[in-house]
Amino acid sequence: VAQLVELCTQMGLPRGKKNILMEAMVDANYSVTMDETNALVAETVKLLHSIFEQADSVKGQDLVLFIGNTGSGKSTAVSYLIGAELESYLNAAGDRVYRVKEGGDVDTLNLPKIGQSLGISETLYARGYQSNELDSRVRLTDCPGFHENRGGIYELYTNISIDQTIVSSNLLKSVVVVIPYESFREERANPVVELMISLQQVFPNLLKEGSDL
């Protein structure tokens, strides 16, 4: 900074340390902001590509959507229903949770990824899975969760993914709303109320009397 001040003085420019520092901070913040923006754009393009790719994979299929807040157990439920063997264990927070047991009969690569981080979803786009117990056209569809801790942009991804998956399908047979029983005891069941609001936004006719769902 001292060298910059001296250079400005030699050039006859009335610039002090404060002005130079302020401009340097602005330039640095602009550079950081641009880097973050470029990274977000790249991530968005990559994720949208995966969203539309997965939506195409269920084209012409009948869907059963598993919907709920992040961490509610959607991926766990779908894994169980398509035949995965689960085991329980205590996580770092002392809660008993479930994971796919290693060495089972079902290929783990073809199972939903069960998230273990609080408020951060492992499911970033809707994906359909076939169950041997159901018609071959039916796909149990694990959807990304509502109320992601990573911010509003991920809520947008969630809505786009669900919307495009439904558009690509042949028929939306049903919607399974996954709610942990603890949600009814927390904060006067506010998590349940918030989930119903999210559902109403994504499926405007879902809670109306006479709805086919």
Coordinates of N, CA and C in Angstrom, one line a residue:
V1 N 0.8 -1.2 0.0 CA 0.0 0.0 0.0 C 0.9 1.3 0.0
A2 N 2.0 1.2 0.8 CA 2.9 2.4 0.8 C 3.4 2.7 -0.5
Q3 N 3.8 1.7 -1.3 CA 4.3 1.9 -2.6 C 3.3 2.5 -3.6
L4 N 2.0 2.0 -3.4 CA 1.0 2.6 -4.2 C 0.7 4.1 -3.9
V5 N 0.8 4.4 -2.6 CA 0.6 5.8 -2.2 C 1.8 6.7 -2.8
E6 N 3.0 6.1 -2.7 CA 4.1 6.9 -3.3 C 4.0 7.1 -4.8
L7 N 3.6 6.0 -5.5 CA 3.4 6.1 -6.9 C 2.3 7.2 -7.3
C8 N 1.2 7.2 -6.5 CA 0.2 8.1 -6.8 C 0.7 9.6 -6.5
T9 N 1.5 9.7 -5.5 CA 2.1 11.0 -5.2 C 3.0 11.5 -6.3
Q10 N 3.8 10.6 -6.9 CA 4.7 10.9 -8.0 C 3.9 11.3 -9.2
M11 N 2.8 10.7 -9.4 CA 2.0 11.0 -10.5 C 1.0 12.2 -10.3
G12 N 1.1 12.8 -9.1 CA 0.3 14.0 -8.8 C -1.1 13.7 -8.5
L13 N -1.4 12.4 -8.2 CA -2.8 12.1 -7.9 C -3.1 12.2 -6.4
P14 N -4.2 12.9 -6.0 CA -4.5 13.1 -4.6 C -5.1 11.8 -4.0
R15 N -4.3 10.8 -3.7 CA -4.9 9.6 -3.2 C -4.1 9.2 -1.9
G16 N -4.8 8.9 -0.9 CA -4.2 8.4 0.4 C -4.4 7.0 0.6
K17 N -3.9 6.5 1.8 CA -3.9 5.1 2.1 C -5.4 4.6 2.2
K18 N -6.2 5.4 2.8 CA -7.6 5.0 3.0 C -8.3 4.7 1.7
N19 N -8.2 5.6 0.7 CA -8.8 5.5 -0.6 C -8.3 4.2 -1.3
I20 N -7.0 4.1 -1.3 CA -6.4 2.9 -2.0 C -6.9 1.6 -1.3
L21 N -6.9 1.5 0.0 CA -7.4 0.3 0.7 C -8.8 0.0 0.4
M22 N -9.7 1.1 0.3 CA -11.1 0.9 0.0 C -11.3 0.3 -1.4
E23 N -10.5 0.8 -2.3 CA -10.7 0.4 -3.7 C -10.1 -1.1 -3.8
A24 N -9.0 -1.3 -3.1 CA -8.5 -2.7 -3.1 C -9.4 -3.7 -2.6
M25 N -10.1 -3.3 -1.5 CA -11.1 -4.2 -0.9 C -12.3 -4.4 -1.8
V26 N -12.7 -3.4 -2.5 CA -13.8 -3.5 -3.5 C -13.4 -4.5 -4.6
D27 N -12.2 -4.3 -5.1 CA -11.7 -5.2 -6.2 C -11.6 -6.6 -5.8
A28 N -11.1 -6.8 -4.5 CA -11.0 -8.2 -4.0 C -12.4 -8.8 -3.8
N29 N -13.3 -8.1 -3.3 CA -14.7 -8.6 -3.1 C -15.3 -8.9 -4.4
Y30 N -15.1 -8.1 -5.4 CA -15.7 -8.3 -6.7 C -15.1 -9.6 -7.3
S31 N -13.8 -9.8 -7.1 CA -13.2 -11.0 -7.6 C -13.7 -12.3 -7.0
V32 N -13.9 -12.2 -5.6 CA -14.4 -13.3 -4.9 C -15.9 -13.6 -5.3
T33 N -16.7 -12.5 -5.5 CA -18.1 -12.7 -5.9 C -18.2 -13.3 -7.3
M34 N -17.3 -12.9 -8.2 CA -17.3 -13.5 -9.5 C -16.9 -15.0 -9.5
D35 N -16.0 -15.3 -8.7 CA -15.6 -16.7 -8.5 C -16.7 -17.6 -8.0
E36 N -17.4 -17.0 -7.0 CA -18.5 -17.8 -6.4 C -19.7 -17.9 -7.4
T37 N -19.9 -16.8 -8.2 CA -21.0 -16.8 -9.2 C -20.7 -17.9 -10.2
N38 N -19.5 -17.9 -10.7 CA -19.1 -18.8 -11.8 C -19.2 -20.3 -11.3
A39 N -18.8 -20.5 -10.0 CA -19.0 -21.8 -9.4 C -20.4 -22.2 -9.3
L40 N -21.3 -21.3 -8.9 CA -22.7 -21.6 -8.8 C -23.3 -21.9 -10.1
V41 N -22.9 -21.1 -11.2 CA -23.5 -21.4 -12.5 C -23.1 -22.8 -13.0
A42 N -21.8 -23.1 -12.8 CA -21.3 -24.4 -13.2 C -22.1 -25.6 -12.5
E43 N -22.3 -25.4 -11.2 CA -23.0 -26.4 -10.4 C -24.4 -26.5 -10.9
T44 N -25.1 -25.3 -11.2 CA -26.5 -25.3 -11.6 C -26.6 -26.1 -12.9
V45 N -25.7 -25.8 -13.9 CA -25.8 -26.4 -15.2 C -25.6 -28.0 -15.1
K46 N -24.7 -28.4 -14.2 CA -24.5 -29.8 -14.0 C -25.7 -30.5 -13.4
L47 N -26.3 -29.8 -12.4 CA -27.4 -30.4 -11.6 C -28.6 -30.4 -12.5
L48 N -28.9 -29.4 -13.3 CA -30.0 -29.3 -14.2 C -29.9 -30.4 -15.3
H49 N -28.7 -30.7 -15.7 CA -28.5 -31.8 -16.7 C -28.9 -33.1 -16.0
S50 N -28.5 -33.3 -14.8 CA -28.9 -34.6 -14.1 C -30.4 -34.7 -13.9
I51 N -31.0 -33.5 -13.5 CA -32.4 -33.5 -13.3 C -33.2 -33.9 -14.5
F52 N -32.9 -33.3 -15.7 CA -33.6 -33.7 -16.9 C -33.2 -35.1 -17.4
E53 N -32.0 -35.5 -17.1 CA -31.6 -36.9 -17.5 C -32.4 -37.9 -16.7
Q54 N -32.6 -37.7 -15.4 CA -33.4 -38.6 -14.6 C -34.8 -38.5 -14.9
A55 N -35.3 -37.3 -15.3 CA -36.7 -37.2 -15.7 C -37.0 -38.0 -16.9
D56 N -36.0 -38.0 -17.9 CA -36.2 -38.8 -19.1 C -36.2 -40.3 -18.8
S57 N -35.5 -40.7 -17.7 CA -35.4 -42.2 -17.4 C -36.7 -42.8 -16.9
V58 N -37.7 -41.9 -16.5 CA -39.0 -42.4 -16.1 C -40.1 -42.1 -17.1
K59 N -39.7 -41.7 -18.3 CA -40.6 -41.4 -19.4 C -41.5 -42.6 -19.6
G60 N -42.8 -42.4 -19.6 CA -43.8 -43.5 -19.9 C -44.0 -44.4 -18.7
Q61 N -43.4 -44.1 -17.5 CA -43.6 -45.0 -16.4 C -44.7 -44.4 -15.5
D62 N -45.2 -45.3 -14.6 CA -46.2 -44.9 -13.6 C -45.4 -44.6 -12.3
L63 N -45.7 -43.5 -11.7 CA -44.9 -43.0 -10.5 C -45.6 -43.1 -9.2
V64 N -44.9 -43.5 -8.2 CA -45.3 -43.3 -6.8 C -44.3 -42.4 -6.2
L65 N -44.6 -41.2 -5.9 CA -43.7 -40.2 -5.4 C -43.6 -40.3 -3.9
F66 N -42.3 -40.3 -3.4 CA -42.1 -40.2 -1.9 C -41.6 -38.8 -1.7
I67 N -42.4 -38.0 -0.9 CA -42.2 -36.6 -0.7 C -42.1 -36.3 0.8
G68 N -41.2 -35.3 1.2 CA -41.1 -35.0 2.6 C -39.9 -34.0 2.8
N69 N -39.8 -33.6 4.0 CA -38.6 -32.7 4.3 C -37.3 -33.5 4.2
T70 N -36.3 -32.7 4.1 CA -34.9 -33.3 4.1 C -34.7 -34.1 5.4
G71 N -34.2 -35.3 5.3 CA -34.0 -36.1 6.5 C -35.2 -36.8 7.1
S72 N -36.3 -36.8 6.4 CA -37.5 -37.4 6.9 C -37.5 -39.0 6.8
G73 N -36.7 -39.5 5.9 CA -36.7 -41.0 5.7 C -37.2 -41.5 4.4
K74 N -37.3 -40.6 3.4 CA -37.8 -41.0 2.1 C -36.9 -42.0 1.4
S75 N -35.6 -41.8 1.4 CA -34.7 -42.7 0.8 C -34.6 -44.0 1.5
T76 N -34.7 -44.0 2.9 CA -34.8 -45.2 3.7 C -36.0 -46.0 3.3
A77 N -37.1 -45.3 3.2 CA -38.4 -46.0 2.9 C -38.3 -46.7 1.5
V78 N -37.8 -46.0 0.5 CA -37.8 -46.5 -0.8 C -36.8 -47.7 -0.8
S79 N -35.7 -47.6 -0.2 CA -34.7 -48.6 -0.1 C -35.3 -49.9 0.5
Y80 N -36.0 -49.8 1.5 CA -36.7 -50.9 2.2 C -37.7 -51.6 1.2
L81 N -38.5 -50.7 0.6 CA -39.6 -51.3 -0.3 C -39.0 -51.9 -1.5
I82 N -37.8 -51.6 -2.0 CA -37.3 -52.3 -3.2 C -36.4 -53.5 -2.8
G83 N -36.4 -53.8 -1.5 CA -35.7 -55.0 -1.1 C -34.4 -54.9 -0.4
A84 N -33.9 -53.7 -0.1 CA -32.7 -53.6 0.6 C -32.8 -54.0 2.1
E85 N -31.7 -54.6 2.6 CA -31.7 -55.0 4.0 C -31.1 -53.9 4.8
L86 N -31.8 -53.4 5.8 CA -31.3 -52.2 6.6 C -30.9 -52.6 8.0
E87 N -30.0 -51.8 8.5 CA -29.6 -52.0 9.9 C -29.6 -50.6 10.6
S88 N -29.8 -50.7 11.9 CA -29.9 -49.4 12.6 C -28.6 -49.2 13.4
Y89 N -28.2 -48.0 13.7 CA -27.0 -47.6 14.5 C -27.2 -46.2 15.0
L90 N -26.4 -45.9 16.0 CA -26.4 -44.6 16.6 C -25.5 -43.6 15.8
N91 N -26.0 -42.5 15.4 CA -25.2 -41.5 14.7 C -24.4 -40.6 15.7
A92 N -23.7 -39.7 15.1 CA -22.9 -38.8 16.0 C -23.7 -38.0 17.0
A93 N -25.0 -37.8 16.6 CA -25.8 -37.0 17.5 C -26.5 -37.9 18.6
G94 N -26.3 -39.2 18.5 CA -26.9 -40.1 19.5 C -28.3 -40.6 19.1
D95 N -28.7 -40.3 17.8 CA -30.0 -40.7 17.3 C -29.8 -42.1 16.6
R96 N -30.9 -42.9 16.8 CA -30.9 -44.2 16.1 C -31.4 -44.0 14.7
V97 N -30.6 -44.3 13.7 CA -30.9 -44.1 12.3 C -30.6 -45.4 11.5
Y98 N -31.0 -45.4 10.2 CA -30.8 -46.6 9.4 C -29.9 -46.4 8.3
R99 N -29.3 -47.5 7.9 CA -28.4 -47.5 6.7 C -28.6 -48.9 6.0
V100 N -28.1 -48.9 4.8 CA -28.2 -50.2 4.0 C -27.1 -51.1 4.6
K101 N -27.5 -52.4 4.9 CA -26.5 -53.3 5.4 C -25.6 -53.8 4.3
E102 N -24.3 -53.8 4.5 CA -23.4 -54.3 3.5 C -23.5 -55.8 3.3
G103 N -23.3 -56.2 2.1 CA -23.3 -57.6 1.8 C -24.7 -58.2 1.5
G104 N -25.7 -57.3 1.3 CA -27.0 -57.7 1.1 C -27.2 -58.2 -0.4
D105 N -28.4 -58.7 -0.7 CA -28.7 -59.2 -2.0 C -28.9 -58.1 -3.1
V106 N -29.2 -56.9 -2.6 CA -29.5 -55.8 -3.6 C -28.2 -55.0 -3.8
D107 N -28.0 -54.7 -5.1 CA -26.8 -53.9 -5.5 C -26.9 -52.5 -4.9
T108 N -26.0 -52.1 -4.1 CA -26.1 -50.8 -3.4 C -26.0 -49.7 -4.4
L109 N -25.4 -49.9 -5.6 CA -25.3 -48.8 -6.6 C -26.6 -48.5 -7.1
N110 N -27.6 -49.4 -7.0 CA -28.9 -49.1 -7.6 C -29.9 -48.8 -6.5
L111 N -29.4 -48.3 -5.3 CA -30.3 -47.9 -4.2 C -30.2 -46.4 -4.0
P112 N -31.2 -45.8 -3.4 CA -31.1 -44.4 -3.0 C -30.0 -44.3 -2.0
K113 N -29.3 -43.1 -2.0 CA -28.3 -42.8 -1.1 C -28.9 -42.2 0.1
I114 N -28.8 -42.9 1.3 CA -29.4 -42.4 2.5 C -28.5 -41.4 3.2
G115 N -29.0 -40.2 3.3 CA -28.2 -39.1 3.9 C -28.1 -39.3 5.4
Q116 N -27.0 -38.9 6.0 CA -26.8 -38.9 7.4 C -26.5 -37.6 8.0
S117 N -26.4 -36.5 7.2 CA -26.1 -35.2 7.7 C -27.5 -34.4 7.9
L118 N -27.5 -33.8 9.1 CA -28.8 -33.1 9.5 C -29.1 -31.9 8.5
G119 N -30.2 -32.0 7.9 CA -30.7 -30.8 7.1 C -30.0 -30.8 5.7
I120 N -29.1 -31.7 5.4 CA -28.5 -31.7 4.1 C -28.9 -33.0 3.3
S121 N -29.5 -32.8 2.2 CA -30.0 -33.9 1.5 C -29.0 -34.6 0.6
E122 N -29.0 -35.9 0.6 CA -28.1 -36.7 -0.4 C -28.9 -36.8 -1.7
T123 N -30.2 -36.6 -1.7 CA -31.0 -36.7 -2.9 C -31.2 -35.3 -3.5
L124 N -30.5 -35.1 -4.6 CA -30.6 -33.7 -5.3 C -31.5 -33.7 -6.4
Y125 N -32.0 -34.8 -6.9 CA -33.0 -34.9 -7.9 C -33.8 -36.1 -7.8
A126 N -35.0 -36.1 -8.3 CA -35.9 -37.2 -8.2 C -35.4 -38.4 -9.1
R127 N -35.5 -39.6 -8.5 CA -35.0 -40.8 -9.2 C -36.0 -42.0 -9.0
G128 N -36.4 -42.7 -10.0 CA -37.3 -43.8 -9.9 C -36.6 -45.1 -9.7
Y129 N -37.2 -46.0 -8.9 CA -36.6 -47.3 -8.6 C -37.7 -48.4 -8.8
Q130 N -37.3 -49.5 -9.4 CA -38.3 -50.6 -9.7 C -38.3 -51.6 -8.5
S131 N -39.5 -52.0 -8.1 CA -39.6 -53.0 -7.1 C -40.1 -54.3 -7.8
N132 N -39.6 -55.4 -7.4 CA -40.0 -56.7 -7.9 C -41.4 -57.1 -7.4
E133 N -41.9 -56.4 -6.4 CA -43.2 -56.7 -5.9 C -44.3 -55.9 -6.6
L134 N -44.0 -55.0 -7.5 CA -45.0 -54.2 -8.2 C -44.9 -54.4 -9.7
D135 N -45.9 -53.9 -10.4 CA -45.9 -53.9 -11.9 C -44.6 -53.3 -12.4
S136 N -44.1 -53.8 -13.5 CA -42.8 -53.4 -14.0 C -42.8 -52.0 -14.5
R137 N -44.0 -51.4 -14.7 CA -44.0 -50.0 -15.1 C -44.0 -49.0 -14.0
V138 N -44.2 -49.5 -12.8 CA -44.2 -48.6 -11.6 C -42.8 -48.3 -11.1
R139 N -42.6 -47.1 -10.8 CA -41.3 -46.6 -10.2 C -41.6 -45.9 -8.9
L140 N -41.0 -46.5 -7.9 CA -41.0 -45.8 -6.6 C -40.0 -44.7 -6.7
T141 N -40.4 -43.4 -6.6 CA -39.6 -42.3 -6.9 C -39.2 -41.5 -5.6
D142 N -37.9 -41.5 -5.4 CA -37.3 -40.8 -4.2 C -37.0 -39.4 -4.7
C143 N -37.7 -38.5 -4.0 CA -37.6 -37.1 -4.4 C -36.7 -36.3 -3.4
P144 N -36.1 -35.2 -3.9 CA -35.3 -34.4 -3.0 C -36.2 -33.8 -1.9
G145 N -35.6 -33.5 -0.8 CA -36.4 -33.0 0.4 C -36.6 -31.5 0.4
F146 N -37.7 -31.1 1.0 CA -38.0 -29.7 1.2 C -37.1 -29.2 2.4
H147 N -37.0 -27.9 2.5 CA -36.3 -27.2 3.6 C -34.9 -27.6 3.8
E148 N -34.2 -27.5 2.7 CA -32.7 -27.8 2.6 C -32.0 -26.7 3.3
N149 N -31.0 -27.0 4.1 CA -30.1 -26.0 4.8 C -29.3 -25.2 3.9
R150 N -29.1 -25.7 2.6 CA -28.1 -25.0 1.7 C -28.8 -23.8 1.0
G151 N -30.0 -23.5 1.3 CA -30.6 -22.3 0.8 C -31.6 -22.5 -0.3
G152 N -32.2 -21.3 -0.7 CA -33.3 -21.2 -1.6 C -33.1 -21.8 -3.0
I153 N -31.8 -21.8 -3.5 CA -31.5 -22.3 -4.8 C -31.8 -23.8 -4.9
Y154 N -31.5 -24.5 -3.7 CA -31.8 -25.9 -3.7 C -33.3 -26.2 -3.6
E155 N -34.0 -25.3 -3.0 CA -35.5 -25.5 -3.1 C -36.0 -25.4 -4.5
L156 N -35.4 -24.5 -5.3 CA -35.7 -24.3 -6.7 C -35.4 -25.6 -7.4
Y157 N -34.2 -26.2 -7.2 CA -33.8 -27.4 -7.8 C -34.9 -28.5 -7.5
T158 N -35.3 -28.6 -6.2 CA -36.3 -29.6 -5.8 C -37.6 -29.5 -6.6
N159 N -38.1 -28.3 -6.7 CA -39.3 -28.1 -7.4 C -39.2 -28.4 -8.9
I160 N -38.1 -28.0 -9.5 CA -37.9 -28.3 -10.9 C -37.8 -29.8 -11.2
S161 N -37.1 -30.5 -10.3 CA -36.9 -31.9 -10.5 C -38.2 -32.7 -10.3
I162 N -39.0 -32.3 -9.3 CA -40.3 -33.0 -9.1 C -41.2 -32.7 -10.3
D163 N -41.3 -31.4 -10.7 CA -42.1 -31.0 -11.8 C -41.8 -31.8 -13.1
Q164 N -40.5 -31.8 -13.5 CA -40.1 -32.4 -14.7 C -40.3 -33.9 -14.7
T165 N -40.1 -34.5 -13.5 CA -40.3 -36.0 -13.4 C -41.8 -36.4 -13.6
I166 N -42.7 -35.6 -13.1 CA -44.1 -35.8 -13.3 C -44.5 -35.6 -14.7
V167 N -44.0 -34.6 -15.3 CA -44.3 -34.3 -16.8 C -43.8 -35.4 -17.6
S168 N -42.7 -36.0 -17.3 CA -42.1 -37.1 -18.2 C -42.9 -38.4 -18.0
S169 N -43.6 -38.6 -16.9 CA -44.2 -39.9 -16.5 C -45.5 -40.1 -17.3
N170 N -45.9 -41.4 -17.3 CA -47.2 -41.7 -17.9 C -48.3 -41.4 -17.0
L171 N -48.1 -41.7 -15.7 CA -49.2 -41.5 -14.7 C -48.6 -41.3 -13.3
L172 N -49.1 -40.4 -12.6 CA -48.8 -40.2 -11.2 C -49.8 -41.0 -10.4
K173 N -49.4 -42.2 -9.9 CA -50.4 -43.0 -9.3 C -50.7 -42.5 -7.8
S174 N -49.7 -42.1 -7.1 CA -49.9 -41.6 -5.8 C -48.7 -40.9 -5.2
V175 N -49.0 -40.1 -4.2 CA -47.9 -39.4 -3.5 C -47.9 -39.9 -2.0
V176 N -46.7 -40.4 -1.6 CA -46.5 -40.8 -0.3 C -45.8 -39.7 0.5
V177 N -46.4 -39.2 1.5 CA -45.8 -38.1 2.3 C -45.1 -38.8 3.5
V178 N -43.8 -38.6 3.6 CA -43.0 -39.2 4.7 C -42.8 -38.2 5.8
I179 N -43.3 -38.5 7.0 CA -43.2 -37.6 8.1 C -42.7 -38.4 9.3
P180 N -41.5 -38.0 9.9 CA -41.1 -38.7 11.1 C -42.0 -38.4 12.3
Y181 N -42.3 -39.4 13.1 CA -43.2 -39.2 14.2 C -42.8 -38.1 15.1
E182 N -41.4 -37.9 15.2 CA -40.9 -36.8 16.1 C -41.4 -35.4 15.7
S183 N -41.7 -35.3 14.4 CA -42.2 -34.0 13.9 C -43.5 -33.5 14.5
F184 N -44.3 -34.5 15.0 CA -45.6 -34.1 15.6 C -45.4 -33.6 17.0
R185 N -44.2 -33.9 17.6 CA -44.0 -33.5 19.0 C -43.1 -32.2 19.1
E186 N -42.5 -31.9 17.9 CA -41.5 -30.7 18.0 C -42.3 -29.4 17.6
E187 N -42.0 -28.4 18.4 CA -42.4 -27.0 18.2 C -43.9 -27.0 17.8
R188 N -44.7 -27.7 18.5 CA -46.2 -27.7 18.3 C -46.5 -28.2 16.9
A189 N -45.7 -29.2 16.4 CA -45.9 -29.8 15.1 C -45.7 -28.8 13.9
N190 N -44.9 -27.7 14.2 CA -44.6 -26.8 13.1 C -44.0 -27.4 11.9
P191 N -43.1 -28.4 12.0 CA -42.5 -29.0 10.8 C -43.5 -29.7 9.9
V192 N -44.6 -30.2 10.5 CA -45.6 -30.8 9.8 C -46.4 -29.7 9.0
V193 N -46.7 -28.6 9.7 CA -47.4 -27.5 9.1 C -46.6 -27.0 7.9
E194 N -45.3 -26.8 8.1 CA -44.5 -26.3 7.0 C -44.4 -27.2 5.8
L195 N -44.4 -28.5 6.1 CA -44.4 -29.5 5.0 C -45.7 -29.4 4.2
M196 N -46.9 -29.3 4.9 CA -48.1 -29.2 4.2 C -48.2 -27.9 3.3
I197 N -47.5 -26.8 3.8 CA -47.5 -25.6 3.0 C -46.6 -25.9 1.7
S198 N -45.5 -26.6 1.9 CA -44.6 -26.9 0.7 C -45.4 -27.8 -0.3
L199 N -46.1 -28.8 0.3 CA -46.9 -29.7 -0.6 C -48.0 -28.9 -1.4
Q200 N -48.6 -27.9 -0.7 CA -49.6 -27.1 -1.4 C -49.0 -26.3 -2.5
Q201 N -47.8 -25.9 -2.3 CA -47.1 -25.1 -3.4 C -46.8 -25.9 -4.6
V202 N -46.3 -27.1 -4.3 CA -45.9 -28.0 -5.4 C -47.1 -28.7 -6.1
F203 N -48.0 -29.1 -5.3 CA -49.3 -29.8 -5.8 C -50.5 -29.0 -5.3
P204 N -50.8 -27.9 -6.1 CA -51.9 -27.1 -5.6 C -53.3 -27.8 -5.4
N205 N -53.5 -28.9 -6.0 CA -54.8 -29.6 -5.9 C -54.7 -30.8 -4.9
L206 N -53.5 -31.0 -4.4 CA -53.3 -32.3 -3.6 C -54.3 -32.3 -2.4
L207 N -54.4 -31.2 -1.6 CA -55.2 -31.3 -0.4 C -56.6 -30.9 -0.6
K208 N -57.0 -30.7 -1.8 CA -58.4 -30.3 -2.1 C -59.3 -31.6 -2.1
E209 N -60.5 -31.4 -1.6 CA -61.5 -32.5 -1.6 C -61.8 -32.9 -3.0
G210 N -61.8 -34.2 -3.3 CA -62.1 -34.7 -4.6 C -60.9 -34.9 -5.5
S211 N -59.7 -34.6 -4.9 CA -58.5 -34.8 -5.7 C -58.3 -36.3 -6.0
D212 N -57.7 -36.6 -7.2 CA -57.4 -38.0 -7.6 C -56.3 -38.6 -6.8
L213 N -55.4 -37.7 -6.2 CA -54.3 -38.2 -5.5 C -54.6 -38.7 -4.1

